[in-house]
Amino acid sequence: MPYLDIQHLEKSFGTHRVVRDFNLGVEQGEFISLLGPSGCGKTTVLRMVAGFEAPSLGHIVIDGQDVTGLRPNQRNIGMVFQAYALFPNLTVAQNVGFGLRIAGVPRAEIDARVTEMLALIGLPDKGTSWPFQLSGGQQQRVALARALAPKPRVLLLDEPLSALDAKIRVSLRTEIREIQKRLGITTIFVTHDQEEALSMSDRVVVMNGGIAEQAGAPHEIYNRPTTRFVANFVGTLNTFAAAVDDPAMGTVRIGDRVLSLAVPVGGGSGAPVTLAVRPEALHLGRAPGKDTVLPATIVDVHFMGAIIRIKADVAGTMVSLDTFNRADTPPPAVGQTAEVSFSARDAILLAD
């Protein structure tokens, strides 16, 4: 049985169903990201796990204990909010030790735990500082330390990096992941930023319209999306209108080119389907192992140093591809005719 088991969770506000039959099993020490656009239900799921929202249906089980009906302070869960939510009238040390003080932990134990937590987040000398004296990144570290100080069973992170600038976000997400691994704490991280989700997580759950469209390891979500929404939301895609050639053989046709896919093809012969190919899987010109070659016209070229980003018209479909800069090979010219090639193994068959 998973350490955190979310079973058939639903939430409605009036007639509006925000979360629909959400199921997720999380192993102890696992880092899970809920990824999706605003309004998809990911924060509502997190708030139900925390106990701030009561589910309309379903159960939440932590380490074998059904906590669905328990109050937040009875669940032993740590939560870090987007807006830090530090107490402005308490010092950093008092903020970190707040949950322990409320729980009646002896003063000596609180002091020792606060010292340990401040060292863990890299702010050992900030205990006597006030929140307003800290940078945004430092305040979020303190919020993390406060959530971790009572040794919670589960850590919940609700878009904790979205209010920070890009450089601090990158460094802090690395620190959060390292701390999570060091402590081995089961963690659910909510974000709308696909780069955060893919770089930090053991597994990613992509949500849309209140449901989990796909769950899997980051490389599975990116390389083998199972629905059109996941394919378009995670990363950049080139899509080609195609038709089933031979469903039994798993072949489809783009124009007069026949591709043999690595997956079964549903529908009858001639049925329309959509194929998607990531930009990095496309190659300008012919190349070994690229068994599908399509004529193209160069529409736009952006020189970006190590990378050259190219847009090309392939049979009326605009595609993007990236190629490495080579000092001995000039970039293609706009209007130039060319060929674009890729391997059929890299093509993704999209479901509606």
Phi, psi and omega in degrees: 000136180298154179295315173245117185239111179258119190240117172049047184283134177222150176214128177236141170247102188067235179267359184266115178273111184273323178233133186233113174045058181271125180232135180201131173249127183241126179281158180298131180084001182277148177250113183247135173250134169263114187243135178173170180286169177301137178086006183276350178105000186293318179291326177297319175301314181298317181293329175289322176296321181288336182099005179280341174232140178269130179296146171286326176212161172102177183224151175235120184239127178240120178051044177084355181256125176284113184255009187306321183264004183274152175288160181306319183286355178260358187262346184054058179238136175261139182225136176244127185263163179299321187263024176069306178059036174283150178280115186293338182268006177243147175290172178302313181298320180292324176297313182297322183271004187301310182298325179291321180295318179297326180281356178080022178291139179303148185304317182298320179292321178299312182301317181295318181292320179297317178299318179297316182291320179294325175292322181298321182268005176077025179232053186293340184257012184254011185300325182268000180283160175261153182307323183292344179274358183257155172286169178301318179296321178292320178298322180290327175296319179295319177299322177294316179298320179297321180291328184273339187303318180283009181056062183291158176286326182223141176250128179245131182236113184259091181045056188288347186252356190291338181271001183259158178286166192301315184295317180292323179302315183296314182291322184287326178293328175294318180295317180299317181294320179295319178295317179299317179294318182297319181275340181066033184268136178293128191224137170241127186241123179259131180203155170254002183264111184295327180295318176300311183297315184291326186276338187257338200263152164283319175221152178240134173249114180269122182251147179205125177060033176087000179239160174271107182287322180201142175230138179176178176297152182308318182292330177290316179299317184284313187277330183227063175296144184258349177228162180298321180298311181299317181299320182278330183281325184259108179081188180250141183231145165256130181244143179234131172286128183223176178223146177296131178264301178220101184300326180293325181270352180071036181248146175229167184234129169248108187062238178258010180262132179255129180245138175258112185273162181271005182229157178297152180243120178276170179086166180273173179301131181092351180294136181288140175220167177241130175253142178235143179223129177294149181304323183287345178274346178274146180232135177279114185096183178273150180207150178303136179085349177267095191273354178245121183237126182235139177291147184214162172234128181289126183254323183206147179224126176242116177274121185236030180087253181290336184243141171246119181262123188240137169249135183222150176265115179244101180052044178085358178253127179277125180236155177242143175211151178247139176225150180286142176289134175235129184299332183266003181229112180291155177296154178294157181265147175298134182093348181290140173277146185205187174230144175242131183231153175203165177271138177301334178294337181271354180280137181253124177274117187267134172271153178283000000 
